[in-house]
mmCIF file of C-alpha atoms in Angstrom:
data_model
loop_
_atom_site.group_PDB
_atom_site.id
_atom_site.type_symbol
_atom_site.label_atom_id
_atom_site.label_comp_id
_atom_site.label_asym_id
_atom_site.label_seq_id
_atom_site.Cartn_x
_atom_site.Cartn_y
_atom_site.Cartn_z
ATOM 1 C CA UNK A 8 19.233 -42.144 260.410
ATOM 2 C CA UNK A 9 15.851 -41.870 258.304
ATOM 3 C CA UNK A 10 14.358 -44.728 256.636
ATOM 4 C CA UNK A 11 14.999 -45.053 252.447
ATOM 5 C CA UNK A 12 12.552 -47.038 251.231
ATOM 6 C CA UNK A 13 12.726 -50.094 248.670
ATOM 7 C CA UNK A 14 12.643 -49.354 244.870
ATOM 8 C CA UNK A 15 13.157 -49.637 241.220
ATOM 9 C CA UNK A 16 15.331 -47.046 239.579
ATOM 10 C CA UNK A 17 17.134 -46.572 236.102
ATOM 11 C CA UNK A 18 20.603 -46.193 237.714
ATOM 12 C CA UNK A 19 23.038 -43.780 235.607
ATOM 13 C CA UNK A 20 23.235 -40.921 233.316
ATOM 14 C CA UNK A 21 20.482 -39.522 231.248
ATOM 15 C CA UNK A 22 21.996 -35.722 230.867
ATOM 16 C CA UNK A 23 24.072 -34.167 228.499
ATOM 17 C CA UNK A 24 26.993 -34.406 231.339
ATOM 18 C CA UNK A 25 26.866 -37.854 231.687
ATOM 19 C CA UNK A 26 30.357 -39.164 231.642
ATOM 20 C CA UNK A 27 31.154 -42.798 229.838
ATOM 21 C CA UNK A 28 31.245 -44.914 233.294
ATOM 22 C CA UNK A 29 27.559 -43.271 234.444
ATOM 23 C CA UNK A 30 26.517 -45.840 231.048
ATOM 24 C CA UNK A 31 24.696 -47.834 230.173
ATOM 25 C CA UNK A 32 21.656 -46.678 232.399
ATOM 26 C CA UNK A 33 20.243 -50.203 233.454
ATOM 27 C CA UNK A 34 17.454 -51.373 235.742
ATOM 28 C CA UNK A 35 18.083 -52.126 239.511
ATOM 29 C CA UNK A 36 16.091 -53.021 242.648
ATOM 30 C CA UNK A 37 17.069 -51.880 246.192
ATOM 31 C CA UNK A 38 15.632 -53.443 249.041
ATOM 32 C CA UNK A 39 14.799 -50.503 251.867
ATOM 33 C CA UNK A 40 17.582 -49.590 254.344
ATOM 34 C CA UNK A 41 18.198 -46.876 257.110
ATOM 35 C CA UNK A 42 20.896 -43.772 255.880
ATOM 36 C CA UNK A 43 22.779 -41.474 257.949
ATOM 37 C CA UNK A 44 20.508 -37.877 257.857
ATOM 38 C CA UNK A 45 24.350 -36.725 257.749
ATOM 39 C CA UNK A 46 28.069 -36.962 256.883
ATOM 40 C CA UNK A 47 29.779 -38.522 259.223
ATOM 41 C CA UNK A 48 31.142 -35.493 261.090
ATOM 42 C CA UNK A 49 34.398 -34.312 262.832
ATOM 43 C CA UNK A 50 32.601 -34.513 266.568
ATOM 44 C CA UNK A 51 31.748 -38.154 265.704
ATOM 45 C CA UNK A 52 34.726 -39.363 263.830
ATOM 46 C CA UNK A 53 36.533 -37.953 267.347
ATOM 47 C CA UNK A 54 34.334 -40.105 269.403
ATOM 48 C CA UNK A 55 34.907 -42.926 267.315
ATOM 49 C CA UNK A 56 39.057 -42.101 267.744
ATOM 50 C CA UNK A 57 38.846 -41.511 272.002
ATOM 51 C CA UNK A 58 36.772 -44.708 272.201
ATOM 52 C CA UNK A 59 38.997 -46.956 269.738
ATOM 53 C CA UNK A 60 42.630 -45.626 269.420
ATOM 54 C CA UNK A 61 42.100 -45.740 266.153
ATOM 55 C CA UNK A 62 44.949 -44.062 263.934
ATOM 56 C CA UNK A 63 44.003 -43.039 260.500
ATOM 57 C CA UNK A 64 45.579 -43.389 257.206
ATOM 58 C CA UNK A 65 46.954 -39.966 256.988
ATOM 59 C CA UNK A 66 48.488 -39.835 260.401
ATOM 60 C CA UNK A 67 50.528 -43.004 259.405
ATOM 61 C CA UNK A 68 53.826 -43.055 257.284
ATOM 62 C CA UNK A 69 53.115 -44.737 254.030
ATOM 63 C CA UNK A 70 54.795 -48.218 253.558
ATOM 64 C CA UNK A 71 57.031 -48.085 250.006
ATOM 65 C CA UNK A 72 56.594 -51.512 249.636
ATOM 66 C CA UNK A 73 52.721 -51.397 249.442
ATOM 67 C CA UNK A 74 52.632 -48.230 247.835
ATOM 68 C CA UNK A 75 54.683 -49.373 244.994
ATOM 69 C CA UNK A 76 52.140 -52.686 244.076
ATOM 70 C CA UNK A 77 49.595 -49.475 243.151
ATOM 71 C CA UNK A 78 51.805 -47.537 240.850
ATOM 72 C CA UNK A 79 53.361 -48.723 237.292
ATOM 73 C CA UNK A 80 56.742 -51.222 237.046
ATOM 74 C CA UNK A 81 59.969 -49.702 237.311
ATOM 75 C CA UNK A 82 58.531 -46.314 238.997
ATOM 76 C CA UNK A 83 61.316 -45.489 241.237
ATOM 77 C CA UNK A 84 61.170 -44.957 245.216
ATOM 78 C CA UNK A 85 60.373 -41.022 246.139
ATOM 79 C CA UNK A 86 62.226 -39.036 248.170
ATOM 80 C CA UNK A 87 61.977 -40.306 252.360
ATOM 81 C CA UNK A 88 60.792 -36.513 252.627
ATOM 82 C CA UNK A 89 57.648 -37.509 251.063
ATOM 83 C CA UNK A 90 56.815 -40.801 252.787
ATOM 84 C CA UNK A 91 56.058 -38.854 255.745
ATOM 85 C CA UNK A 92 52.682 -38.755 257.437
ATOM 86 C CA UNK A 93 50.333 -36.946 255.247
ATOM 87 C CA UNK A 94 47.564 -36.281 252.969
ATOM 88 C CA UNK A 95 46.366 -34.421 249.766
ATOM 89 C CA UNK A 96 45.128 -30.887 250.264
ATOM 90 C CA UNK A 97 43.271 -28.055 248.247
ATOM 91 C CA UNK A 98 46.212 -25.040 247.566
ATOM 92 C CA UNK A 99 44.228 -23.063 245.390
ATOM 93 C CA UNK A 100 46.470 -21.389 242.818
ATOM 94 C CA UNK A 101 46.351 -17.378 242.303
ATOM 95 C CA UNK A 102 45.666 -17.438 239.121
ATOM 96 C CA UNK A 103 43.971 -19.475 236.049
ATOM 97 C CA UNK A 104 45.325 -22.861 235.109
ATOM 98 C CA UNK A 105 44.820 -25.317 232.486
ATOM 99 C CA UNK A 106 42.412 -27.929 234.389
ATOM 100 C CA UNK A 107 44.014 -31.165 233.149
ATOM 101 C CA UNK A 108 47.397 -30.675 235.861
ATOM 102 C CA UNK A 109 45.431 -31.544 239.220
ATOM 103 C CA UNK A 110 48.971 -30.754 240.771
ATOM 104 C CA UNK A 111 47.997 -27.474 240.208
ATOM 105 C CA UNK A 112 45.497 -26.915 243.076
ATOM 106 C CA UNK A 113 46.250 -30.571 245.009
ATOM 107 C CA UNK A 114 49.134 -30.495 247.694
ATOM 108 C CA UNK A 115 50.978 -33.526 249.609
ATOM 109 C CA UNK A 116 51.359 -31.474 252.866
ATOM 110 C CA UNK A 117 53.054 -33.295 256.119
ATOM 111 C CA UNK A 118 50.586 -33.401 259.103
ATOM 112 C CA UNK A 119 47.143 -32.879 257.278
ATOM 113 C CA UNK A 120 44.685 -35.014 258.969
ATOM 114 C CA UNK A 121 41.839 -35.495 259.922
ATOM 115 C CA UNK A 122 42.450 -33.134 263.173
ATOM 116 C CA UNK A 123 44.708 -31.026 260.966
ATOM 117 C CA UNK A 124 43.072 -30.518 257.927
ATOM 118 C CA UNK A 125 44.655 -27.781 256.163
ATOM 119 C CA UNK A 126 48.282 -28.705 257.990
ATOM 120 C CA UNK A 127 50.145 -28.896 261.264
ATOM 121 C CA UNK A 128 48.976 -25.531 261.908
ATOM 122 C CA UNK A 129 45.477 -26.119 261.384
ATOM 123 C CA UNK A 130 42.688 -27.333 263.485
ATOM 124 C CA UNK A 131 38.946 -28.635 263.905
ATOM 125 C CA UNK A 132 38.430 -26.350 267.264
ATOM 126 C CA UNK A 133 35.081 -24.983 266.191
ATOM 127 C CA UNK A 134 34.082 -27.113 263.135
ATOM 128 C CA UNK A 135 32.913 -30.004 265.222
ATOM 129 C CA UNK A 136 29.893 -30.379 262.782
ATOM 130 C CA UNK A 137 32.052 -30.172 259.576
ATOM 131 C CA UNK A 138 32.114 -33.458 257.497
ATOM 132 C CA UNK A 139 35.186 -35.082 258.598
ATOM 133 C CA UNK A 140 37.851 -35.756 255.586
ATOM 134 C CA UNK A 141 41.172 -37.270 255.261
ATOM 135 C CA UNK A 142 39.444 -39.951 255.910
ATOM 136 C CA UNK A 143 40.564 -43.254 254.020
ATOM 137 C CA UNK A 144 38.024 -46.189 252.532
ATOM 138 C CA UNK A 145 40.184 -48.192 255.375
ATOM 139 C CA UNK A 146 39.146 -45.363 257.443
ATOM 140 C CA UNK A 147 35.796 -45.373 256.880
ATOM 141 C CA UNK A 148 35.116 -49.035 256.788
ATOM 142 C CA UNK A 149 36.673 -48.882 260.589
ATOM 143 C CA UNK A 150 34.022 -46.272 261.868
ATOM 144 C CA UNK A 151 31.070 -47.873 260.298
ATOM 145 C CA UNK A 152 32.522 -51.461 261.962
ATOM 146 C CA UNK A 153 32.796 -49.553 265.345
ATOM 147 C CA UNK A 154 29.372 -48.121 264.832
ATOM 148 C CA UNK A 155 27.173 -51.166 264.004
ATOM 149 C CA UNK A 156 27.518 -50.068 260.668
ATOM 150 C CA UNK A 157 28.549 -50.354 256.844
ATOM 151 C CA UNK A 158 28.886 -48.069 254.013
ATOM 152 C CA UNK A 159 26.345 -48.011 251.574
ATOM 153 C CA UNK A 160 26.518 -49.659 248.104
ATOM 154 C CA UNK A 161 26.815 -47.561 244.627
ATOM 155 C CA UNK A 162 23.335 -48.350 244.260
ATOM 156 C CA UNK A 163 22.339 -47.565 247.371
ATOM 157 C CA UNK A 164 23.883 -44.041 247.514
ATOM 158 C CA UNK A 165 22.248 -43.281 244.109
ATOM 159 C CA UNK A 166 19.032 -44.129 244.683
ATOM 160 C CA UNK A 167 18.768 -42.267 248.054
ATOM 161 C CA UNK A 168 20.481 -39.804 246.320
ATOM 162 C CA UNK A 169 17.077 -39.384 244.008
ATOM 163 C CA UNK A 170 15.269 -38.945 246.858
ATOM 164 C CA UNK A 171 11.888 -40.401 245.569
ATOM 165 C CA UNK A 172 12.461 -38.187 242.408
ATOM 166 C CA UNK A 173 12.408 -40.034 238.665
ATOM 167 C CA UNK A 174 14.499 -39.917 236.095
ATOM 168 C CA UNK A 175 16.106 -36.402 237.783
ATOM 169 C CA UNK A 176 19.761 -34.811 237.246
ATOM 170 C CA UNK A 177 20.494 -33.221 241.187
ATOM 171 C CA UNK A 178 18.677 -34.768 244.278
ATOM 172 C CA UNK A 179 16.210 -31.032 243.791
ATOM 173 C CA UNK A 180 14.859 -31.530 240.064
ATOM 174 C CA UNK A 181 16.637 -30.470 237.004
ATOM 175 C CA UNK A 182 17.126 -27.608 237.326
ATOM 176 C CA UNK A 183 20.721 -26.272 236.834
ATOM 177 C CA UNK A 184 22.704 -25.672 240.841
ATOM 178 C CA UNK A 185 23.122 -22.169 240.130
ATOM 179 C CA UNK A 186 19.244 -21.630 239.523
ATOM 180 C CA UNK A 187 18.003 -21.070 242.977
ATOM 181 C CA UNK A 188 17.419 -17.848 244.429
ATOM 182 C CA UNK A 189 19.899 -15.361 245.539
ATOM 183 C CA UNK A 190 20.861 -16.196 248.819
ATOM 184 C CA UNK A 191 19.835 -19.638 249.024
ATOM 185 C CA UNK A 192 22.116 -21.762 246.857
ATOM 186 C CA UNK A 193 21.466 -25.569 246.422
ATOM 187 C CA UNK A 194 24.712 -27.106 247.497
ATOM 188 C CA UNK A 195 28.158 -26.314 248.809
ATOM 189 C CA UNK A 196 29.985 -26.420 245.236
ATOM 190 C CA UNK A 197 32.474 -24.252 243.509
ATOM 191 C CA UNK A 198 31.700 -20.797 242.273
ATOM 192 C CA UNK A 199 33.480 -18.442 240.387
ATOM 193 C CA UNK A 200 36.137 -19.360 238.196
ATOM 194 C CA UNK A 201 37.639 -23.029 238.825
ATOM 195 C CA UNK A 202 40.114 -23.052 240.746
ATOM 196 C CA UNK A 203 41.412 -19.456 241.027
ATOM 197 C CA UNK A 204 38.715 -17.833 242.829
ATOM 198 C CA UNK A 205 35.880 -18.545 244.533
ATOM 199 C CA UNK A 206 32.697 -16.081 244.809
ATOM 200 C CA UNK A 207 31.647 -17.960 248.113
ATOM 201 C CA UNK A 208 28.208 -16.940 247.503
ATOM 202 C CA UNK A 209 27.028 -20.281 249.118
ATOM 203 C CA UNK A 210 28.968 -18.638 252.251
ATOM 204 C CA UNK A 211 31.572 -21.675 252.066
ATOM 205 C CA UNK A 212 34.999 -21.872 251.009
ATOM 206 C CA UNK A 213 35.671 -25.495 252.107
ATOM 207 C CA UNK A 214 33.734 -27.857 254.284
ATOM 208 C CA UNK A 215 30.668 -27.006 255.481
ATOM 209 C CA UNK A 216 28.652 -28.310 258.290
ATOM 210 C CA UNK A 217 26.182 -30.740 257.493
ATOM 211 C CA UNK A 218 22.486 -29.385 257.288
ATOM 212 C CA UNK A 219 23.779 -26.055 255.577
ATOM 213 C CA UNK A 220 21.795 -26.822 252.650
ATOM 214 C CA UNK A 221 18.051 -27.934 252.129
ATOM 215 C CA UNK A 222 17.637 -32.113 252.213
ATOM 216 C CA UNK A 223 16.206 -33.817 249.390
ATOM 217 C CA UNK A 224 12.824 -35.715 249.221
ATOM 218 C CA UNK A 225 14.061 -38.409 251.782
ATOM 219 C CA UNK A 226 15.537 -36.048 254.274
ATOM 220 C CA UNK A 227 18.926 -36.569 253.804
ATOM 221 C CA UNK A 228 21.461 -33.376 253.563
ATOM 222 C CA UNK A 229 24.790 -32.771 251.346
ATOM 223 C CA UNK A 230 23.914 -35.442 248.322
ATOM 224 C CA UNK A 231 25.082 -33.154 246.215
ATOM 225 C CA UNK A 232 28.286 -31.084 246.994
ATOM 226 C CA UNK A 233 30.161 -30.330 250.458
ATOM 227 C CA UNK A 234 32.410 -33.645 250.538
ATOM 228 C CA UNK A 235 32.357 -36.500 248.560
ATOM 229 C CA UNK A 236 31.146 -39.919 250.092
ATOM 230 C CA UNK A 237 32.717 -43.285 249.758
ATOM 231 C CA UNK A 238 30.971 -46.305 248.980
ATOM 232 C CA UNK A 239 31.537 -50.108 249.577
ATOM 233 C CA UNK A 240 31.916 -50.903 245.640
ATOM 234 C CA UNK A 241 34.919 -51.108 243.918
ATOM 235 C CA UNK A 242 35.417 -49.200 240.855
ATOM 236 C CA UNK A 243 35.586 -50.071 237.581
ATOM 237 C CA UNK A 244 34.542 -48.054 234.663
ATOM 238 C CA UNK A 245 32.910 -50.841 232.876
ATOM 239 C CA UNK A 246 30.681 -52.036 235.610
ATOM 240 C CA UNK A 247 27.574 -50.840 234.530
ATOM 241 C CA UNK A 248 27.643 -52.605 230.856
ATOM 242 C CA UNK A 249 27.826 -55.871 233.230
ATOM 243 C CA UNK A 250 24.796 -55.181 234.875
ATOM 244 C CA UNK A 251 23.071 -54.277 232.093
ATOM 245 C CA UNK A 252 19.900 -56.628 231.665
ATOM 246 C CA UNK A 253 16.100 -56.823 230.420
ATOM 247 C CA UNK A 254 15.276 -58.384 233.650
ATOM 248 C CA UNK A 255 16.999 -55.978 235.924
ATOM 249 C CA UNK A 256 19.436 -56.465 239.166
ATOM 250 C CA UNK A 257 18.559 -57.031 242.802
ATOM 251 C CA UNK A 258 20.918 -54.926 245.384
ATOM 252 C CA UNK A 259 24.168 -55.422 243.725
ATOM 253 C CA UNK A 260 27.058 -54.634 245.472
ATOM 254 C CA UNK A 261 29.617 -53.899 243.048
ATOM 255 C CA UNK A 262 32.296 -55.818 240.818
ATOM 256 C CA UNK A 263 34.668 -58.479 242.274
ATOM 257 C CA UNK A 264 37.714 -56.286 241.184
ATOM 258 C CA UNK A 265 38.392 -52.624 240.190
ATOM 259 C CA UNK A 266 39.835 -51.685 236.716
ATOM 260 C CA UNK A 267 40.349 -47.847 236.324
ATOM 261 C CA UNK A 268 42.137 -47.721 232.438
ATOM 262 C CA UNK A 269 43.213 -44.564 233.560
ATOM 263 C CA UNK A 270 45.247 -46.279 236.047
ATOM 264 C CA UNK A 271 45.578 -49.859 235.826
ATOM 265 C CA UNK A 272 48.028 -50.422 238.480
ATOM 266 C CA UNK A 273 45.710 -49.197 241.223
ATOM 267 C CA UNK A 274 42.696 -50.635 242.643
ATOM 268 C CA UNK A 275 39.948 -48.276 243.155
ATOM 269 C CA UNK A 276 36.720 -48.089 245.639
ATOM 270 C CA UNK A 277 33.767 -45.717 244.382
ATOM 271 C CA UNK A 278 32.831 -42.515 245.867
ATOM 272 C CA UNK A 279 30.063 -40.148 245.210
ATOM 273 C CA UNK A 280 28.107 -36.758 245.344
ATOM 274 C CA UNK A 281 31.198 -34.540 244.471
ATOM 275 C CA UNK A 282 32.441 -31.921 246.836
ATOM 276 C CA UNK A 283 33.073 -28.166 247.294
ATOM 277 C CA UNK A 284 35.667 -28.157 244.350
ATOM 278 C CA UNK A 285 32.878 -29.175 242.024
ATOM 279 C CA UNK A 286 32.056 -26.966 239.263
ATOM 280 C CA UNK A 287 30.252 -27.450 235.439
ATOM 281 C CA UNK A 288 33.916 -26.903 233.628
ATOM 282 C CA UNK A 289 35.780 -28.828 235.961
ATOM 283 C CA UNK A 290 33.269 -31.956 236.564
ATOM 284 C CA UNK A 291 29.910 -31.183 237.376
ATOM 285 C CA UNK A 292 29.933 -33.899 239.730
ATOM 286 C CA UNK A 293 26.741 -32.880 242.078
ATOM 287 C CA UNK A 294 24.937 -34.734 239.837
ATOM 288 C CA UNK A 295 23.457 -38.087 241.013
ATOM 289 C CA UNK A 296 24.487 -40.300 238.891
ATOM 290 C CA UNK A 297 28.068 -38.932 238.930
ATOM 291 C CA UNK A 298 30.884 -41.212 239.711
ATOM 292 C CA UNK A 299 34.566 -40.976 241.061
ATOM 293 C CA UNK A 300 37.484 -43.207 242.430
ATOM 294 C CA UNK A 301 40.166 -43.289 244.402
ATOM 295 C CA UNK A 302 42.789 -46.180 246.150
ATOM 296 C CA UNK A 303 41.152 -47.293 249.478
ATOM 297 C CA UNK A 304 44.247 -45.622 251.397
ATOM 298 C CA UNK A 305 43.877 -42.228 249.470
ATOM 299 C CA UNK A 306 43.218 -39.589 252.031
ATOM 300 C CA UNK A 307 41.592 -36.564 250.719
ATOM 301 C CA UNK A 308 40.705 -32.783 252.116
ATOM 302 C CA UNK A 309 37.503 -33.051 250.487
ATOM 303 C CA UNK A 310 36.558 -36.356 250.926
ATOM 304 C CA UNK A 311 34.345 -38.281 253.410
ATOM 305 C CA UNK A 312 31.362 -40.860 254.118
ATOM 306 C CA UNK A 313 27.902 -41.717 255.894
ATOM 307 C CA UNK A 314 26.907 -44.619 256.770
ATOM 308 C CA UNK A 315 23.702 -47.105 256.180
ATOM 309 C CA UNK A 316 21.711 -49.835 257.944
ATOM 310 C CA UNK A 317 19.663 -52.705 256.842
ATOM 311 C CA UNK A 318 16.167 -52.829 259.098
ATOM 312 C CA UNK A 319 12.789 -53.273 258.294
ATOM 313 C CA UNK A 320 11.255 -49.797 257.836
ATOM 314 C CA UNK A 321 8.525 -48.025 259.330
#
C-alpha cells in the first residue's frame, strides 16, 4: 500500500466530457489514508478463497425472489435456463453496432467466474497478476473484511486518482490517452473502432496485469483503464448537488440511498476508473472524475476493486 496524503480538491468534472452526475464540481477535504499500489489481483483474490471458503456471487444461482425487488413491477420470471450460475461477459461482435444496445457486446454466459472468466472453458492458469473480475460489491466488501480492510470512498478514489495533480482530466495531465508515444500507451483502454475491433496497440485485449502501465504522481497503477474499481458509496446521480457548499465537505462517504433515474428499481454502489472497453465514443471513462454504477450483486468481466486503509502517514 503507499501512503495518499490529506487534501483539498474540487471533486468532479471540469472537461468538455463531463457527464451530468460528475456536476456540480464542489469542494471536499480528505483526511490521508493508505491505498492498495494495485488491483486486487487473481493470486490474491485466490488466497483470500483457500483461506475463507468464500463463494462468490457469480458462482451462486441467483435467487428470483431477490432479483425481482431490483427490476420494475409486473416483469415476469426468466427462463430457469438463465438463473443458473453466471456472470456478464465481453462477446465482442464482428462487426459495427449502434452503441446504445449493450446486449450487443455483453453476454450472460453459465460458469464465468472469477476462476473462469471468459466461461467454463476458460481459466486464470497464468494470469495470476491479472485484476481479478466477476467480482461482486458483496464480493469485494468480503475480501477487504478478510484483509483488515475496506473499500475506499468516491472521494477517496478520486482524489488519489489526481495523484497530487490540480484541476487535471487523466491521473497523467491533460493530455488526450492516445497522445503518448508510440509504444508506450497511457492505459489499458479500447482502441480501434468500439466494439468491433481492437488495434491492441497497448498489447492488451482484456485484463491486464497490474503495473503494465506507468503510476501516477502517488504511485498507484491502473487509475485509469484496465478494470473498473468499486467503491463503498452508493450511487445516485444527484449526489453531488447535495454536497455542494461554500464551506466545503469533510470525508464524505456517500448518500444514505442510491437513485439511478435510469433505473429506479435498482439500488446502485459506485465504481470508478473505467476499464479496457473504454473508449472517447463509447464513454471516455479513464477520466478521473468519471462515474459508473452497478447493483452490489452485478458481476462483471471487466470489473474489480483495491482496497484502502486509514493510518497516520509517514
Amino acid at each position: 500500500m503507499v501512503w495518499i496524503p490529506a487534501g483539498e480538491f474540487l471533486m468532479g468534472g471540469n472537461d468538455p466530457l463531463a457527464r451530468a452526475d460528475e456536476l456540480p464540481r464542489h469542494k471536499v477535504h480528505v483526511d490521508g489514508f493508505f491505498m492498495d499500489e494495485t488491483e486486487v489481483t487473481n493470486e490474491e483474490f485466490a488466497r483470500f478463497v483457500d483461506a475463507t471458503g468464500y463463494v462468490t456471487t457469480a458462482e451462486k444461482k441467483p435467487d428470483w425472489e431477490e432479483l425481482k425487488q431490483q427490476l420494475p413491477p409486473g416483469t415476469p420470471k426468466p427462463d430457469d435456463s438463465m438463473l443458473v450460475p453466471a456472470s456478464l461477459v465481453f462477446t465482442p461482435p464482428t462487426h459495427p453496432v449502434r452503441l446504445d444496445d449493450i446486449a450487443q457486446w455483453w453476454s450472460w454466459i453459465p460458469g464465468a467466474n472469477w476462476k473462469h472468466p471468459h466461461g467454463p472453458e476458460s481459466s486464470i492458469d497464468g494470469h495470476e497478476r491479472d485484476a481479478v473480475v466477476h467480482v461482486s460489491w458483496d464480493d469485494a466488501v468480503a475480501f477487504t473484511k478478510w484483509a483488515g480492510k475496506r473499500l475506499p470512498t468516491e472521494a477517496e478514489w478520486e482524489w488519489a486518482a489526481r495523484g497530487g495533480l490540480v484541476d487535471r482530466t487523466h491521473p497523467w495531465g491533460d493530455e488526450p490517452i492516445e497522445s503518448g508515444e508510440v509504444g508506450q500507451p497511457r492505459a489499458n483502454v479500447w482502441q480501434g473502432h468500439f466494439p468491433d475491433e481492437n488495434t491492441l496497440r497497448d498489447g492488451f485485449f482484456g485484463v491486464a496485469p497490474v503495473r503494465s502501465f506507468a503510476p501516477n504522481g502517488y504511485g498507484l497503477f491502473d487509475m485509469a483503464g484496465n478494470v473498473w474499481e468499486w467503491c463503498s458509496d452508493w450511487y445516485r446521480a444527484d449526489y453531488y448537488a447535495q454536497l455542494d457548499r461554500p464551506s466545503g465537505v469533510t470525508n464524505p462517504d456517500g448518500p444514505a440511498d442510491s437513485l439511478d433515474p435510469q433505473e429506479p428499481h435498482t439500488p446502485k454502489r459506485v465504481h470508478r476508473g473505467g476499464s479496457f472497453l473504454c473508449h472517447e465514443v463509447y464513454c471516455a471513462s479513464y477520466r478521473v472524475s468519471a462515474r459508473m454504477k452497478s447493483s452490489p450483486d452485478s458481476g462483471l468481466g471487466h470489473c474489480g476493486f483495491r482496497c484502502v486503509k486509514p493510518g497516520s502517514g509517514r
